[in-house]
mmCIF file with all atom_site columns, C-alpha atoms in Angstrom:
data_model
loop_
_atom_site.group_PDB
_atom_site.id
_atom_site.type_symbol
_atom_site.label_atom_id
_atom_site.label_alt_id
_atom_site.label_comp_id
_atom_site.label_asym_id
_atom_site.label_entity_id
_atom_site.label_seq_id
_atom_site.pdbx_PDB_ins_code
_atom_site.Cartn_x
_atom_site.Cartn_y
_atom_site.Cartn_z
_atom_site.occupancy
_atom_site.B_iso_or_equiv
_atom_site.pdbx_formal_charge
_atom_site.auth_seq_id
_atom_site.auth_comp_id
_atom_site.auth_asym_id
_atom_site.auth_atom_id
_atom_site.pdbx_PDB_model_num
ATOM 1   C CA . UNK A 1 1   ? -1.945  47.839 -48.247 1.00 55.00 ? 1   UNK A CA 1
ATOM 2   C CA . UNK A 1 2   ? -2.334  48.294 -44.479 1.00 69.00 ? 2   UNK A CA 1
ATOM 3   C CA . UNK A 1 3   ? -5.238  45.844 -44.509 1.00 83.00 ? 3   UNK A CA 1
ATOM 4   C CA . UNK A 1 4   ? -2.993  43.239 -46.175 1.00 88.00 ? 4   UNK A CA 1
ATOM 5   C CA . UNK A 1 5   ? -0.327  43.761 -43.508 1.00 91.00 ? 5   UNK A CA 1
ATOM 6   C CA . UNK A 1 6   ? -2.849  43.300 -40.705 1.00 92.00 ? 6   UNK A CA 1
ATOM 7   C CA . UNK A 1 7   ? -4.296  40.220 -42.393 1.00 94.00 ? 7   UNK A CA 1
ATOM 8   C CA . UNK A 1 8   ? -0.821  38.689 -42.650 1.00 95.00 ? 8   UNK A CA 1
ATOM 9   C CA . UNK A 1 9   ? -0.185  39.368 -38.960 1.00 95.00 ? 9   UNK A CA 1
ATOM 10  C CA . UNK A 1 10  ? -3.461  37.699 -38.046 1.00 95.00 ? 10  UNK A CA 1
ATOM 11  C CA . UNK A 1 11  ? -2.591  34.565 -40.028 1.00 96.00 ? 11  UNK A CA 1
ATOM 12  C CA . UNK A 1 12  ? 1.097   34.116 -39.203 1.00 97.00 ? 12  UNK A CA 1
ATOM 13  C CA . UNK A 1 13  ? 1.982   33.384 -35.590 1.00 97.00 ? 13  UNK A CA 1
ATOM 14  C CA . UNK A 1 14  ? 5.267   35.021 -34.622 1.00 97.00 ? 14  UNK A CA 1
ATOM 15  C CA . UNK A 1 15  ? 6.214   31.938 -32.569 1.00 97.00 ? 15  UNK A CA 1
ATOM 16  C CA . UNK A 1 16  ? 5.788   29.675 -35.596 1.00 97.00 ? 16  UNK A CA 1
ATOM 17  C CA . UNK A 1 17  ? 7.739   32.000 -37.881 1.00 97.00 ? 17  UNK A CA 1
ATOM 18  C CA . UNK A 1 18  ? 10.657  32.533 -35.505 1.00 97.00 ? 18  UNK A CA 1
ATOM 19  C CA . UNK A 1 19  ? 10.601  28.821 -34.642 1.00 96.00 ? 19  UNK A CA 1
ATOM 20  C CA . UNK A 1 20  ? 11.237  27.999 -38.302 1.00 96.00 ? 20  UNK A CA 1
ATOM 21  C CA . UNK A 1 21  ? 14.647  29.684 -37.995 1.00 96.00 ? 21  UNK A CA 1
ATOM 22  C CA . UNK A 1 22  ? 15.800  29.167 -34.400 1.00 96.00 ? 22  UNK A CA 1
ATOM 23  C CA . UNK A 1 23  ? 15.013  26.705 -31.615 1.00 95.00 ? 23  UNK A CA 1
ATOM 24  C CA . UNK A 1 24  ? 12.657  28.188 -29.043 1.00 97.00 ? 24  UNK A CA 1
ATOM 25  C CA . UNK A 1 25  ? 12.151  27.043 -25.474 1.00 96.00 ? 25  UNK A CA 1
ATOM 26  C CA . UNK A 1 26  ? 9.011   27.645 -23.451 1.00 96.00 ? 26  UNK A CA 1
ATOM 27  C CA . UNK A 1 27  ? 9.559   30.206 -20.673 1.00 96.00 ? 27  UNK A CA 1
ATOM 28  C CA . UNK A 1 28  ? 6.332   30.827 -18.792 1.00 95.00 ? 28  UNK A CA 1
ATOM 29  C CA . UNK A 1 29  ? 3.885   32.570 -21.096 1.00 95.00 ? 29  UNK A CA 1
ATOM 30  C CA . UNK A 1 30  ? 6.680   33.365 -23.563 1.00 97.00 ? 30  UNK A CA 1
ATOM 31  C CA . UNK A 1 31  ? 9.412   31.602 -25.521 1.00 98.00 ? 31  UNK A CA 1
ATOM 32  C CA . UNK A 1 32  ? 13.149  32.235 -25.371 1.00 97.00 ? 32  UNK A CA 1
ATOM 33  C CA . UNK A 1 33  ? 16.314  31.446 -27.300 1.00 97.00 ? 33  UNK A CA 1
ATOM 34  C CA . UNK A 1 34  ? 19.825  32.674 -27.886 1.00 97.00 ? 34  UNK A CA 1
ATOM 35  C CA . UNK A 1 35  ? 19.597  35.764 -30.040 1.00 96.00 ? 35  UNK A CA 1
ATOM 36  C CA . UNK A 1 36  ? 20.261  35.180 -33.759 1.00 96.00 ? 36  UNK A CA 1
ATOM 37  C CA . UNK A 1 37  ? 21.497  38.759 -34.129 1.00 96.00 ? 37  UNK A CA 1
ATOM 38  C CA . UNK A 1 38  ? 24.438  38.719 -31.710 1.00 95.00 ? 38  UNK A CA 1
ATOM 39  C CA . UNK A 1 39  ? 26.625  36.173 -29.919 1.00 95.00 ? 39  UNK A CA 1
ATOM 40  C CA . UNK A 1 40  ? 25.505  35.180 -26.439 1.00 95.00 ? 40  UNK A CA 1
ATOM 41  C CA . UNK A 1 41  ? 25.622  32.170 -24.134 1.00 93.00 ? 41  UNK A CA 1
ATOM 42  C CA . UNK A 1 42  ? 22.635  33.000 -21.938 1.00 95.00 ? 42  UNK A CA 1
ATOM 43  C CA . UNK A 1 43  ? 19.335  33.301 -23.855 1.00 96.00 ? 43  UNK A CA 1
ATOM 44  C CA . UNK A 1 44  ? 18.002  36.849 -23.820 1.00 96.00 ? 44  UNK A CA 1
ATOM 45  C CA . UNK A 1 45  ? 15.857  36.643 -26.957 1.00 97.00 ? 45  UNK A CA 1
ATOM 46  C CA . UNK A 1 46  ? 12.156  36.494 -26.035 1.00 97.00 ? 46  UNK A CA 1
ATOM 47  C CA . UNK A 1 47  ? 9.061   35.874 -28.153 1.00 97.00 ? 47  UNK A CA 1
ATOM 48  C CA . UNK A 1 48  ? 5.583   36.763 -26.916 1.00 97.00 ? 48  UNK A CA 1
ATOM 49  C CA . UNK A 1 49  ? 2.749   34.798 -28.485 1.00 96.00 ? 49  UNK A CA 1
ATOM 50  C CA . UNK A 1 50  ? 0.188   36.961 -26.716 1.00 96.00 ? 50  UNK A CA 1
ATOM 51  C CA . UNK A 1 51  ? 1.595   40.237 -28.072 1.00 96.00 ? 51  UNK A CA 1
ATOM 52  C CA . UNK A 1 52  ? 2.899   38.718 -31.328 1.00 96.00 ? 52  UNK A CA 1
ATOM 53  C CA . UNK A 1 53  ? 6.292   40.388 -30.941 1.00 97.00 ? 53  UNK A CA 1
ATOM 54  C CA . UNK A 1 54  ? 9.917   39.440 -30.295 1.00 97.00 ? 54  UNK A CA 1
ATOM 55  C CA . UNK A 1 55  ? 12.598  41.294 -28.358 1.00 97.00 ? 55  UNK A CA 1
ATOM 56  C CA . UNK A 1 56  ? 16.217  40.717 -27.409 1.00 95.00 ? 56  UNK A CA 1
ATOM 57  C CA . UNK A 1 57  ? 17.211  42.119 -24.035 1.00 95.00 ? 57  UNK A CA 1
ATOM 58  C CA . UNK A 1 58  ? 20.863  41.724 -24.999 1.00 94.00 ? 58  UNK A CA 1
ATOM 59  C CA . UNK A 1 59  ? 21.126  43.767 -28.202 1.00 94.00 ? 59  UNK A CA 1
ATOM 60  C CA . UNK A 1 60  ? 17.834  45.650 -27.909 1.00 94.00 ? 60  UNK A CA 1
ATOM 61  C CA . UNK A 1 61  ? 16.429  44.585 -31.266 1.00 94.00 ? 61  UNK A CA 1
ATOM 62  C CA . UNK A 1 62  ? 12.767  43.690 -31.574 1.00 95.00 ? 62  UNK A CA 1
ATOM 63  C CA . UNK A 1 63  ? 9.649   43.827 -33.700 1.00 95.00 ? 63  UNK A CA 1
ATOM 64  C CA . UNK A 1 64  ? 6.937   41.720 -35.299 1.00 96.00 ? 64  UNK A CA 1
ATOM 65  C CA . UNK A 1 65  ? 6.957   39.025 -37.995 1.00 96.00 ? 65  UNK A CA 1
ATOM 66  C CA . UNK A 1 66  ? 7.958   41.586 -40.620 1.00 96.00 ? 66  UNK A CA 1
ATOM 67  C CA . UNK A 1 67  ? 10.795  43.001 -38.554 1.00 96.00 ? 67  UNK A CA 1
ATOM 68  C CA . UNK A 1 68  ? 12.182  39.539 -37.805 1.00 96.00 ? 68  UNK A CA 1
ATOM 69  C CA . UNK A 1 69  ? 12.544  38.532 -41.455 1.00 95.00 ? 69  UNK A CA 1
ATOM 70  C CA . UNK A 1 70  ? 13.856  41.943 -42.470 1.00 95.00 ? 70  UNK A CA 1
ATOM 71  C CA . UNK A 1 71  ? 16.546  41.760 -39.789 1.00 95.00 ? 71  UNK A CA 1
ATOM 72  C CA . UNK A 1 72  ? 17.415  38.102 -40.279 1.00 94.00 ? 72  UNK A CA 1
ATOM 73  C CA . UNK A 1 73  ? 17.502  38.042 -44.081 1.00 94.00 ? 73  UNK A CA 1
ATOM 74  C CA . UNK A 1 74  ? 18.552  41.647 -44.698 1.00 94.00 ? 74  UNK A CA 1
ATOM 75  C CA . UNK A 1 75  ? 15.490  42.266 -46.866 1.00 92.00 ? 75  UNK A CA 1
ATOM 76  C CA . UNK A 1 76  ? 13.409  45.350 -47.617 1.00 93.00 ? 76  UNK A CA 1
ATOM 77  C CA . UNK A 1 77  ? 9.842   45.600 -46.333 1.00 93.00 ? 77  UNK A CA 1
ATOM 78  C CA . UNK A 1 78  ? 8.364   45.080 -49.820 1.00 89.00 ? 78  UNK A CA 1
ATOM 79  C CA . UNK A 1 79  ? 10.304  41.835 -50.214 1.00 93.00 ? 79  UNK A CA 1
ATOM 80  C CA . UNK A 1 80  ? 9.226   40.525 -46.813 1.00 95.00 ? 80  UNK A CA 1
ATOM 81  C CA . UNK A 1 81  ? 5.644   41.543 -47.530 1.00 94.00 ? 81  UNK A CA 1
ATOM 82  C CA . UNK A 1 82  ? 5.633   39.350 -50.644 1.00 93.00 ? 82  UNK A CA 1
ATOM 83  C CA . UNK A 1 83  ? 7.221   36.392 -48.806 1.00 95.00 ? 83  UNK A CA 1
ATOM 84  C CA . UNK A 1 84  ? 4.792   36.520 -45.890 1.00 95.00 ? 84  UNK A CA 1
ATOM 85  C CA . UNK A 1 85  ? 1.787   37.127 -48.137 1.00 94.00 ? 85  UNK A CA 1
ATOM 86  C CA . UNK A 1 86  ? 2.640   33.954 -50.066 1.00 93.00 ? 86  UNK A CA 1
ATOM 87  C CA . UNK A 1 87  ? 3.140   32.084 -46.795 1.00 94.00 ? 87  UNK A CA 1
ATOM 88  C CA . UNK A 1 88  ? -0.232  33.295 -45.490 1.00 94.00 ? 88  UNK A CA 1
ATOM 89  C CA . UNK A 1 89  ? -2.025  32.615 -48.778 1.00 93.00 ? 89  UNK A CA 1
ATOM 90  C CA . UNK A 1 90  ? -2.900  36.276 -49.323 1.00 93.00 ? 90  UNK A CA 1
ATOM 91  C CA . UNK A 1 91  ? -2.956  37.901 -52.749 1.00 89.00 ? 91  UNK A CA 1
ATOM 92  C CA . UNK A 1 92  ? -1.525  41.397 -52.642 1.00 87.00 ? 92  UNK A CA 1
ATOM 93  C CA . UNK A 1 93  ? -3.179  44.157 -54.696 1.00 79.00 ? 93  UNK A CA 1
ATOM 94  C CA . UNK A 1 94  ? -1.268  44.920 -57.868 1.00 74.00 ? 94  UNK A CA 1
ATOM 95  C CA . UNK A 1 95  ? 0.583   48.214 -57.990 1.00 60.00 ? 95  UNK A CA 1
ATOM 96  C CA . UNK A 1 96  ? -0.947  50.563 -60.534 1.00 64.00 ? 96  UNK A CA 1
ATOM 97  C CA . UNK A 1 97  ? 1.566   53.322 -61.400 1.00 65.00 ? 97  UNK A CA 1
ATOM 98  C CA . UNK A 1 98  ? -1.046  55.320 -63.317 1.00 68.00 ? 98  UNK A CA 1
ATOM 99  C CA . UNK A 1 99  ? -3.419  55.323 -60.346 1.00 64.00 ? 99  UNK A CA 1
ATOM 100 C CA . UNK A 1 100 ? -0.588  56.198 -57.959 1.00 61.00 ? 100 UNK A CA 1
ATOM 101 C CA . UNK A 1 101 ? 0.488   59.068 -60.204 1.00 72.00 ? 101 UNK A CA 1
ATOM 102 C CA . UNK A 1 102 ? -3.076  60.401 -60.308 1.00 73.00 ? 102 UNK A CA 1
ATOM 103 C CA . UNK A 1 103 ? -3.336  60.265 -56.511 1.00 76.00 ? 103 UNK A CA 1
ATOM 104 C CA . UNK A 1 104 ? -0.024  62.086 -56.102 1.00 81.00 ? 104 UNK A CA 1
ATOM 105 C CA . UNK A 1 105 ? -1.203  64.767 -58.521 1.00 83.00 ? 105 UNK A CA 1
ATOM 106 C CA . UNK A 1 106 ? -4.419  65.202 -56.531 1.00 84.00 ? 106 UNK A CA 1
ATOM 107 C CA . UNK A 1 107 ? -2.504  65.584 -53.257 1.00 86.00 ? 107 UNK A CA 1
ATOM 108 C CA . UNK A 1 108 ? -0.149  68.046 -54.939 1.00 88.00 ? 108 UNK A CA 1
ATOM 109 C CA . UNK A 1 109 ? -3.069  70.199 -56.115 1.00 87.00 ? 109 UNK A CA 1
ATOM 110 C CA . UNK A 1 110 ? -4.805  70.071 -52.727 1.00 87.00 ? 110 UNK A CA 1
ATOM 111 C CA . UNK A 1 111 ? -1.626  71.185 -50.976 1.00 88.00 ? 111 UNK A CA 1
ATOM 112 C CA . UNK A 1 112 ? -1.220  74.075 -53.421 1.00 88.00 ? 112 UNK A CA 1
ATOM 113 C CA . UNK A 1 113 ? -4.864  75.107 -52.994 1.00 88.00 ? 113 UNK A CA 1
ATOM 114 C CA . UNK A 1 114 ? -4.478  75.004 -49.218 1.00 88.00 ? 114 UNK A CA 1
ATOM 115 C CA . UNK A 1 115 ? -1.557  77.417 -49.427 1.00 89.00 ? 115 UNK A CA 1
ATOM 116 C CA . UNK A 1 116 ? -3.628  79.650 -51.726 1.00 88.00 ? 116 UNK A CA 1
ATOM 117 C CA . UNK A 1 117 ? -6.512  79.781 -49.221 1.00 87.00 ? 117 UNK A CA 1
ATOM 118 C CA . UNK A 1 118 ? -4.122  80.325 -46.317 1.00 89.00 ? 118 UNK A CA 1
ATOM 119 C CA . UNK A 1 119 ? -2.616  83.301 -48.126 1.00 89.00 ? 119 UNK A CA 1
ATOM 120 C CA . UNK A 1 120 ? -6.104  84.701 -48.803 1.00 87.00 ? 120 UNK A CA 1
ATOM 121 C CA . UNK A 1 121 ? -6.868  84.494 -45.090 1.00 88.00 ? 121 UNK A CA 1
ATOM 122 C CA . UNK A 1 122 ? -3.708  86.254 -43.925 1.00 91.00 ? 122 UNK A CA 1
ATOM 123 C CA . UNK A 1 123 ? -3.006  88.614 -46.830 1.00 89.00 ? 123 UNK A CA 1
ATOM 124 C CA . UNK A 1 124 ? -6.266  88.889 -48.816 1.00 83.00 ? 124 UNK A CA 1
ATOM 125 C CA . UNK A 1 125 ? -8.538  91.918 -49.037 1.00 83.00 ? 125 UNK A CA 1
ATOM 126 C CA . UNK A 1 126 ? -11.056 90.419 -46.596 1.00 80.00 ? 126 UNK A CA 1
ATOM 127 C CA . UNK A 1 127 ? -8.520  89.309 -43.996 1.00 85.00 ? 127 UNK A CA 1
ATOM 128 C CA . UNK A 1 128 ? -9.586  91.724 -41.233 1.00 88.00 ? 128 UNK A CA 1
ATOM 129 C CA . UNK A 1 129 ? -13.213 90.634 -41.320 1.00 88.00 ? 129 UNK A CA 1
ATOM 130 C CA . UNK A 1 130 ? -12.434 86.907 -41.517 1.00 87.00 ? 130 UNK A CA 1
ATOM 131 C CA . UNK A 1 131 ? -9.770  86.977 -38.802 1.00 90.00 ? 131 UNK A CA 1
ATOM 132 C CA . UNK A 1 132 ? -12.145 88.878 -36.526 1.00 91.00 ? 132 UNK A CA 1
ATOM 133 C CA . UNK A 1 133 ? -14.758 86.188 -37.184 1.00 90.00 ? 133 UNK A CA 1
ATOM 134 C CA . UNK A 1 134 ? -12.293 83.497 -36.103 1.00 90.00 ? 134 UNK A CA 1
ATOM 135 C CA . UNK A 1 135 ? -10.931 85.442 -33.129 1.00 93.00 ? 135 UNK A CA 1
ATOM 136 C CA . UNK A 1 136 ? -14.475 86.086 -31.899 1.00 93.00 ? 136 UNK A CA 1
ATOM 137 C CA . UNK A 1 137 ? -14.850 82.316 -31.733 1.00 91.00 ? 137 UNK A CA 1
ATOM 138 C CA . UNK A 1 138 ? -11.841 82.059 -29.429 1.00 92.00 ? 138 UNK A CA 1
ATOM 139 C CA . UNK A 1 139 ? -9.464  80.798 -32.121 1.00 90.00 ? 139 UNK A CA 1
ATOM 140 C CA . UNK A 1 140 ? -5.907  82.009 -31.617 1.00 91.00 ? 140 UNK A CA 1
ATOM 141 C CA . UNK A 1 141 ? -3.541  82.706 -34.510 1.00 91.00 ? 141 UNK A CA 1
ATOM 142 C CA . UNK A 1 142 ? -1.421  79.711 -33.522 1.00 90.00 ? 142 UNK A CA 1
ATOM 143 C CA . UNK A 1 143 ? -4.409  77.355 -33.772 1.00 90.00 ? 143 UNK A CA 1
ATOM 144 C CA . UNK A 1 144 ? -5.515  78.885 -37.065 1.00 88.00 ? 144 UNK A CA 1
ATOM 145 C CA . UNK A 1 145 ? -2.077  78.191 -38.525 1.00 88.00 ? 145 UNK A CA 1
ATOM 146 C CA . UNK A 1 146 ? -1.724  74.738 -36.961 1.00 87.00 ? 146 UNK A CA 1
ATOM 147 C CA . UNK A 1 147 ? -5.039  73.568 -38.410 1.00 87.00 ? 147 UNK A CA 1
ATOM 148 C CA . UNK A 1 148 ? -4.344  75.369 -41.687 1.00 87.00 ? 148 UNK A CA 1
ATOM 149 C CA . UNK A 1 149 ? -7.572  77.319 -41.856 1.00 87.00 ? 149 UNK A CA 1
ATOM 150 C CA . UNK A 1 150 ? -8.028  79.430 -44.957 1.00 85.00 ? 150 UNK A CA 1
ATOM 151 C CA . UNK A 1 151 ? -10.420 81.743 -46.767 1.00 85.00 ? 151 UNK A CA 1
ATOM 152 C CA . UNK A 1 152 ? -12.016 80.982 -50.143 1.00 81.00 ? 152 UNK A CA 1
ATOM 153 C CA . UNK A 1 153 ? -13.123 84.168 -51.931 1.00 77.00 ? 153 UNK A CA 1
ATOM 154 C CA . UNK A 1 154 ? -16.451 84.134 -53.775 1.00 74.00 ? 154 UNK A CA 1
ATOM 155 C CA . UNK A 1 155 ? -16.327 82.828 -57.321 1.00 70.00 ? 155 UNK A CA 1
ATOM 156 C CA . UNK A 1 156 ? -15.121 79.471 -58.584 1.00 71.00 ? 156 UNK A CA 1
ATOM 157 C CA . UNK A 1 157 ? -13.006 81.075 -61.306 1.00 78.00 ? 157 UNK A CA 1
ATOM 158 C CA . UNK A 1 158 ? -10.454 82.275 -58.733 1.00 80.00 ? 158 UNK A CA 1
ATOM 159 C CA . UNK A 1 159 ? -9.130  78.838 -57.884 1.00 83.00 ? 159 UNK A CA 1
ATOM 160 C CA . UNK A 1 160 ? -9.612  77.523 -61.429 1.00 85.00 ? 160 UNK A CA 1
ATOM 161 C CA . UNK A 1 161 ? -7.485  80.312 -62.918 1.00 87.00 ? 161 UNK A CA 1
ATOM 162 C CA . UNK A 1 162 ? -4.920  79.921 -60.141 1.00 87.00 ? 162 UNK A CA 1
ATOM 163 C CA . UNK A 1 163 ? -4.411  76.246 -60.987 1.00 88.00 ? 163 UNK A CA 1
ATOM 164 C CA . UNK A 1 164 ? -4.634  76.570 -64.775 1.00 89.00 ? 164 UNK A CA 1
ATOM 165 C CA . UNK A 1 165 ? -1.979  79.303 -64.672 1.00 89.00 ? 165 UNK A CA 1
ATOM 166 C CA . UNK A 1 166 ? 0.304   76.804 -62.944 1.00 89.00 ? 166 UNK A CA 1
ATOM 167 C CA . UNK A 1 167 ? -0.035  74.234 -65.694 1.00 89.00 ? 167 UNK A CA 1
ATOM 168 C CA . UNK A 1 168 ? -2.669  71.891 -64.279 1.00 87.00 ? 168 UNK A CA 1
ATOM 169 C CA . UNK A 1 169 ? -5.274  70.483 -66.647 1.00 86.00 ? 169 UNK A CA 1
ATOM 170 C CA . UNK A 1 170 ? -8.997  70.973 -66.082 1.00 84.00 ? 170 UNK A CA 1
ATOM 171 C CA . UNK A 1 171 ? -9.581  67.217 -65.733 1.00 84.00 ? 171 UNK A CA 1
ATOM 172 C CA . UNK A 1 172 ? -6.845  66.991 -63.080 1.00 86.00 ? 172 UNK A CA 1
ATOM 173 C CA . UNK A 1 173 ? -8.522  69.779 -61.121 1.00 84.00 ? 173 UNK A CA 1
ATOM 174 C CA . UNK A 1 174 ? -11.937 68.115 -61.450 1.00 83.00 ? 174 UNK A CA 1
ATOM 175 C CA . UNK A 1 175 ? -10.445 64.875 -60.133 1.00 83.00 ? 175 UNK A CA 1
ATOM 176 C CA . UNK A 1 176 ? -9.701  66.546 -56.780 1.00 83.00 ? 176 UNK A CA 1
ATOM 177 C CA . UNK A 1 177 ? -13.374 67.306 -56.151 1.00 79.00 ? 177 UNK A CA 1
ATOM 178 C CA . UNK A 1 178 ? -12.670 71.026 -55.760 1.00 76.00 ? 178 UNK A CA 1
ATOM 179 C CA . UNK A 1 179 ? -14.690 71.695 -58.907 1.00 71.00 ? 179 UNK A CA 1
ATOM 180 C CA . UNK A 1 180 ? -17.824 69.847 -59.904 1.00 63.00 ? 180 UNK A CA 1
ATOM 181 C CA . UNK A 1 181 ? -19.476 69.840 -63.303 1.00 59.00 ? 181 UNK A CA 1
ATOM 182 C CA . UNK A 1 182 ? -23.025 71.137 -63.264 1.00 54.00 ? 182 UNK A CA 1
ATOM 183 C CA . UNK A 1 183 ? -25.128 71.643 -66.394 1.00 43.00 ? 183 UNK A CA 1
ATOM 184 C CA . UNK A 1 184 ? -22.997 72.852 -68.089 1.00 37.00 ? 184 UNK A CA 1
ATOM 185 C CA . UNK A 1 185 ? -20.962 75.147 -65.832 1.00 39.00 ? 185 UNK A CA 1
ATOM 186 C CA . UNK A 1 186 ? -18.499 74.223 -63.115 1.00 36.00 ? 186 UNK A CA 1
ATOM 187 C CA . UNK A 1 187 ? -18.842 75.354 -59.525 1.00 38.00 ? 187 UNK A CA 1
ATOM 188 C CA . UNK A 1 188 ? -16.175 75.425 -56.866 1.00 38.00 ? 188 UNK A CA 1
ATOM 189 C CA . UNK A 1 189 ? -16.392 73.996 -53.393 1.00 38.00 ? 189 UNK A CA 1
ATOM 190 C CA . UNK A 1 190 ? -16.711 77.394 -51.809 1.00 35.00 ? 190 UNK A CA 1
ATOM 191 C CA . UNK A 1 191 ? -16.996 77.549 -48.013 1.00 33.00 ? 191 UNK A CA 1
ATOM 192 C CA . UNK A 1 192 ? -15.748 80.754 -46.399 1.00 33.00 ? 192 UNK A CA 1
ATOM 193 C CA . UNK A 1 193 ? -13.392 78.921 -44.085 1.00 36.00 ? 193 UNK A CA 1
ATOM 194 C CA . UNK A 1 194 ? -11.795 75.711 -45.215 1.00 38.00 ? 194 UNK A CA 1
ATOM 195 C CA . UNK A 1 195 ? -10.095 73.351 -42.814 1.00 41.00 ? 195 UNK A CA 1
ATOM 196 C CA . UNK A 1 196 ? -7.615  70.609 -43.478 1.00 45.00 ? 196 UNK A CA 1
ATOM 197 C CA . UNK A 1 197 ? -9.689  67.518 -42.662 1.00 41.00 ? 197 UNK A CA 1
ATOM 198 C CA . UNK A 1 198 ? -6.595  65.526 -41.741 1.00 45.00 ? 198 UNK A CA 1
ATOM 199 C CA . UNK A 1 199 ? -5.894  67.541 -38.599 1.00 45.00 ? 199 UNK A CA 1
ATOM 200 C CA . UNK A 1 200 ? -3.038  69.521 -37.167 1.00 45.00 ? 200 UNK A CA 1
ATOM 201 C CA . UNK A 1 201 ? 0.152   70.034 -39.201 1.00 46.00 ? 201 UNK A CA 1
ATOM 202 C CA . UNK A 1 202 ? -0.626  67.252 -41.664 1.00 49.00 ? 202 UNK A CA 1
ATOM 203 C CA . UNK A 1 203 ? -0.778  66.824 -45.411 1.00 54.00 ? 203 UNK A CA 1
ATOM 204 C CA . UNK A 1 204 ? -4.018  67.823 -47.067 1.00 54.00 ? 204 UNK A CA 1
ATOM 205 C CA . UNK A 1 205 ? -6.012  64.898 -48.456 1.00 50.00 ? 205 UNK A CA 1
ATOM 206 C CA . UNK A 1 206 ? -9.479  66.419 -48.826 1.00 50.00 ? 206 UNK A CA 1
ATOM 207 C CA . UNK A 1 207 ? -11.656 69.411 -48.020 1.00 53.00 ? 207 UNK A CA 1
ATOM 208 C CA . UNK A 1 208 ? -14.771 69.665 -45.930 1.00 49.00 ? 208 UNK A CA 1
ATOM 209 C CA . UNK A 1 209 ? -17.242 72.339 -44.904 1.00 41.00 ? 209 UNK A CA 1
ATOM 210 C CA . UNK A 1 210 ? -16.628 73.679 -41.377 1.00 43.00 ? 210 UNK A CA 1
#
């Protein structure tokens, strides 16, 4: 969806869009007009073609082509997205609720698994050895927690049982990539330390080897 938004911005000039609703006057490199969002006699509403933004120095409102239509017409982002996509001749991807539900389920499982591995690191039987390993590499407890490092005990059945006991189906677990099918057994992604690949204090979207 972000790619569609950027494509719309590249095709629709903010000066042309705003000019369809209010009369703009050239003012150096920019354009100006009386603000459509509050009463004024001296124009303080500016539009920058170079930056593709608008801003009112009187009321403080500003934004891009999306923000202008949302503010002017009182519309939600999704509604403006459809209007501007049609105007730009861009076909938006259709929303697939089944696919969205599957993605949400995957993120839900990954978040739960992350908490499981974090608990194993701080409270598990091998915590002293693993924490020493991390501390020896100059990692402080604060950094370990911020980057959500964890410990995955040996054996793929640990995480499989953990998730099955919480009502998740085997195919849902396989979909996350944590377990892979392998002639005919399943094996877990099983690094000793697992790091959230999305960075500090963020939602988990995938796992990677350190």
